[in-house]
XYZ file of C-alpha atoms in Angstrom:
240
model
C 0.000 0.000 0.000
C 1.296 3.441 -0.967
C 2.006 5.854 1.881
C 4.208 8.987 1.958
C 6.992 6.911 3.585
C 6.822 4.112 0.998
C 9.978 3.520 -1.076
C 9.389 2.099 -4.566
C 11.800 -0.718 -5.382
C 14.378 0.201 -8.017
C 14.019 3.967 -7.619
C 16.233 6.464 -5.838
C 14.919 8.104 -2.687
C 14.176 11.337 -4.579
C 12.443 9.685 -7.532
C 10.544 7.320 -5.247
C 9.043 10.308 -3.421
C 7.790 11.829 -6.686
C 6.487 8.433 -7.783
C 4.575 7.790 -4.566
C 3.166 11.315 -4.249
C 2.070 11.271 -7.894
C 0.161 8.020 -7.536
C -1.398 9.080 -4.273
C -2.626 12.099 -6.242
C -3.907 9.915 -9.113
C -5.631 7.664 -6.580
C -7.596 10.669 -5.330
C -8.397 12.232 -8.700
C -8.543 9.393 -11.276
C -10.022 5.907 -11.541
C -8.123 2.931 -10.168
C -7.735 1.550 -13.690
C -6.158 4.757 -14.953
C -3.711 4.875 -12.055
C -2.716 1.226 -12.526
C -2.124 1.676 -16.271
C 0.137 4.629 -15.574
C 2.092 3.044 -12.745
C 4.245 0.639 -14.769
C 4.920 3.198 -17.516
C 5.983 5.954 -15.119
C 8.251 3.544 -13.278
C 9.812 2.423 -16.586
C 10.485 6.048 -17.481
C 12.050 6.809 -14.106
C 14.229 3.692 -14.131
C 15.350 4.443 -17.675
C 16.306 7.989 -16.717
C 18.153 6.679 -13.661
C 20.129 4.341 -15.925
C 21.061 7.463 -17.893
C 22.413 9.044 -14.697
C 19.351 11.051 -13.590
C 18.978 10.350 -9.883
C 16.516 13.211 -9.309
C 14.143 13.910 -12.207
C 13.448 17.418 -10.931
C 17.056 18.312 -11.836
C 16.889 16.991 -15.397
C 17.644 19.345 -18.314
C 15.388 19.741 -21.339
C 18.067 18.296 -23.636
C 18.391 15.216 -21.421
C 14.619 14.651 -21.548
C 14.509 15.163 -25.298
C 17.445 12.852 -26.010
C 16.058 10.149 -23.764
C 12.623 10.045 -25.375
C 14.005 10.376 -28.914
C 16.000 7.199 -28.326
C 13.112 5.583 -26.408
C 10.571 6.128 -29.191
C 12.527 6.105 -32.458
C 15.382 3.693 -31.723
C 13.907 1.366 -29.120
C 10.427 1.374 -30.644
C 8.332 2.374 -27.622
C 4.961 4.069 -27.957
C 4.473 7.837 -28.071
C 2.147 7.232 -25.124
C 5.209 7.280 -22.840
C 5.860 10.892 -23.881
C 2.274 11.776 -22.964
C 2.703 10.104 -19.557
C 5.889 12.093 -18.977
C 4.158 15.373 -19.855
C 1.338 14.576 -17.417
C 3.849 13.785 -14.671
C 5.769 17.007 -15.281
C 2.566 19.039 -15.336
C 1.790 17.667 -11.854
C 5.341 18.416 -10.654
C 5.021 22.032 -11.803
C 1.775 22.428 -9.852
C 3.246 20.832 -6.718
C 6.289 23.096 -6.819
C 4.092 26.193 -7.297
C 2.215 25.267 -4.114
C 5.555 25.668 -2.315
C 6.259 28.985 -4.007
C 8.764 27.496 -6.463
C 8.777 27.886 -10.234
C 10.434 25.176 -12.322
C 11.102 25.368 -16.057
C 8.973 23.189 -18.279
C 10.403 19.849 -19.378
C 7.292 18.893 -21.329
C 7.826 17.719 -24.901
C 6.016 18.553 -28.140
C 4.061 15.410 -29.030
C 4.258 16.248 -32.748
C 8.031 15.705 -32.603
C 7.432 12.058 -31.667
C 5.024 10.989 -34.401
C 6.852 8.244 -36.262
C 4.930 8.513 -39.518
C 5.536 12.242 -39.656
C 9.281 11.879 -39.128
C 9.605 9.061 -41.667
C 7.686 10.970 -44.344
C 9.942 14.032 -44.037
C 13.217 12.206 -44.803
C 14.878 13.862 -47.830
C 18.236 13.907 -49.647
C 20.267 16.994 -50.543
C 22.942 17.201 -53.212
C 26.294 18.633 -52.077
C 25.704 21.989 -53.804
C 22.213 22.208 -52.249
C 23.624 21.372 -48.821
C 26.376 24.014 -49.138
C 23.755 26.656 -49.957
C 21.533 25.479 -47.085
C 24.375 25.566 -44.566
C 25.263 29.231 -45.168
C 21.968 30.300 -43.552
C 23.196 29.157 -40.104
C 25.614 30.684 -37.620
C 29.156 29.299 -37.500
C 28.761 26.630 -34.776
C 25.617 25.224 -36.360
C 27.372 25.148 -39.726
C 30.024 22.976 -38.107
C 27.390 20.591 -36.713
C 25.666 20.378 -40.094
C 28.914 19.792 -41.986
C 29.953 17.125 -39.503
C 26.572 15.389 -39.814
C 26.699 15.512 -43.629
C 30.268 14.192 -43.657
C 29.840 11.403 -41.110
C 26.177 10.389 -41.664
C 26.081 10.023 -37.892
C 22.724 9.402 -36.245
C 21.111 12.539 -34.871
C 20.661 13.222 -32.033
C 21.589 10.035 -30.147
C 25.033 9.319 -31.601
C 26.193 12.876 -32.225
C 25.371 13.993 -28.670
C 27.087 10.948 -27.179
C 30.400 11.666 -28.930
C 33.275 13.020 -26.882
C 36.330 14.932 -28.013
C 38.417 11.810 -27.429
C 36.478 10.160 -30.281
C 38.123 12.600 -32.733
C 41.776 12.003 -33.592
C 44.439 12.570 -36.276
C 45.917 9.788 -38.382
C 48.099 10.051 -41.466
C 47.491 13.773 -41.773
C 43.698 13.320 -41.698
C 41.033 13.778 -39.045
C 39.271 10.553 -38.038
C 36.220 9.712 -35.983
C 35.756 6.660 -33.772
C 32.130 5.783 -32.982
C 32.406 3.025 -30.343
C 29.881 0.229 -29.915
C 28.453 1.716 -26.720
C 27.385 4.783 -28.743
C 26.295 3.063 -31.951
C 23.086 1.031 -32.044
C 24.621 -1.354 -34.583
C 28.394 -1.706 -34.467
C 31.386 0.494 -33.810
C 32.969 2.202 -36.799
C 35.991 4.361 -37.662
C 36.474 6.557 -40.721
C 38.168 9.728 -41.891
C 36.313 13.019 -42.229
C 36.472 14.264 -45.814
C 34.764 17.665 -45.499
C 34.553 18.594 -41.818
C 37.935 17.656 -40.309
C 39.416 21.160 -40.188
C 36.132 22.704 -38.979
C 35.910 20.180 -36.134
C 39.505 20.839 -35.061
C 38.857 24.602 -35.055
C 35.650 24.066 -33.058
C 37.522 22.059 -30.401
C 40.227 24.721 -30.134
C 37.682 27.564 -30.038
C 35.958 26.169 -26.948
C 39.119 24.658 -25.425
C 37.399 21.299 -25.142
C 39.109 18.509 -23.228
C 39.168 14.827 -24.312
C 36.489 13.882 -21.768
C 34.129 16.685 -22.873
C 31.134 16.001 -25.104
C 31.795 17.302 -28.604
C 28.434 19.048 -29.068
C 25.726 20.382 -26.769
C 22.543 21.617 -28.460
C 18.780 21.128 -28.499
C 17.864 18.726 -31.344
C 14.222 19.817 -31.508
C 15.057 23.545 -31.713
C 17.775 22.847 -34.285
C 15.363 20.682 -36.268
C 12.731 23.420 -36.296
C 15.296 25.920 -37.549
C 16.343 23.529 -40.326
C 12.727 23.021 -41.379
C 12.097 26.764 -41.462
C 15.190 27.498 -43.564
C 14.557 24.506 -45.848
C 11.097 25.818 -46.631
C 12.497 29.284 -47.345
C 15.091 27.911 -49.770
C 13.465 24.886 -51.340
C 9.757 25.363 -50.645
C 7.923 22.041 -50.615
C 10.330 20.460 -53.076
C 11.692 17.021 -52.117
C 15.343 16.601 -53.145
């Protein structure tokens, strides 16, 4: 039986408190069936986030939430319903914090970003000259990210945001990338960068990044929206 002192097995003390309080709330405001259907999904989300290093979900960043659910839905094949459950949980957390006079930033996700059919239907190819034109509409750091993605065909956002500076190295006068198995969903791979090597080296020097630092830190959804907006301006509805 859930009580305020109950600790849910497999969850940290902090996450267990949110879990218990949330389901005590659902027990008062929703049907028993609704609460039971949510219980296993919310626990799966919390355990998954804990495995990603999030011991207190209230301290999670928007990028961490976004990356987690992008992988959860599009790479691991889980239902978009988990995103809806997360949004409902966060909506409750915001209300609970406001009762204590605290304001927390939203970590709710746009459900449209997690519709599989929509994402699959928008996959297009660009020729090199089209890509070069497209890239000039972005500021310098984003141009580097785009050039690196075009050059490496790395998976966005899961692989690119898991790369560290130590995964970039020089060999035979060229810049190489090592995508280890723990980052790749298939198998590890190594290859030289044809177009983006110099830009990546300059980027690392510019921000004085250390080997253990992540190579890039950006919001995939915001970047994606900017790409869509600029693509429409340049190419209209044309599919390349």
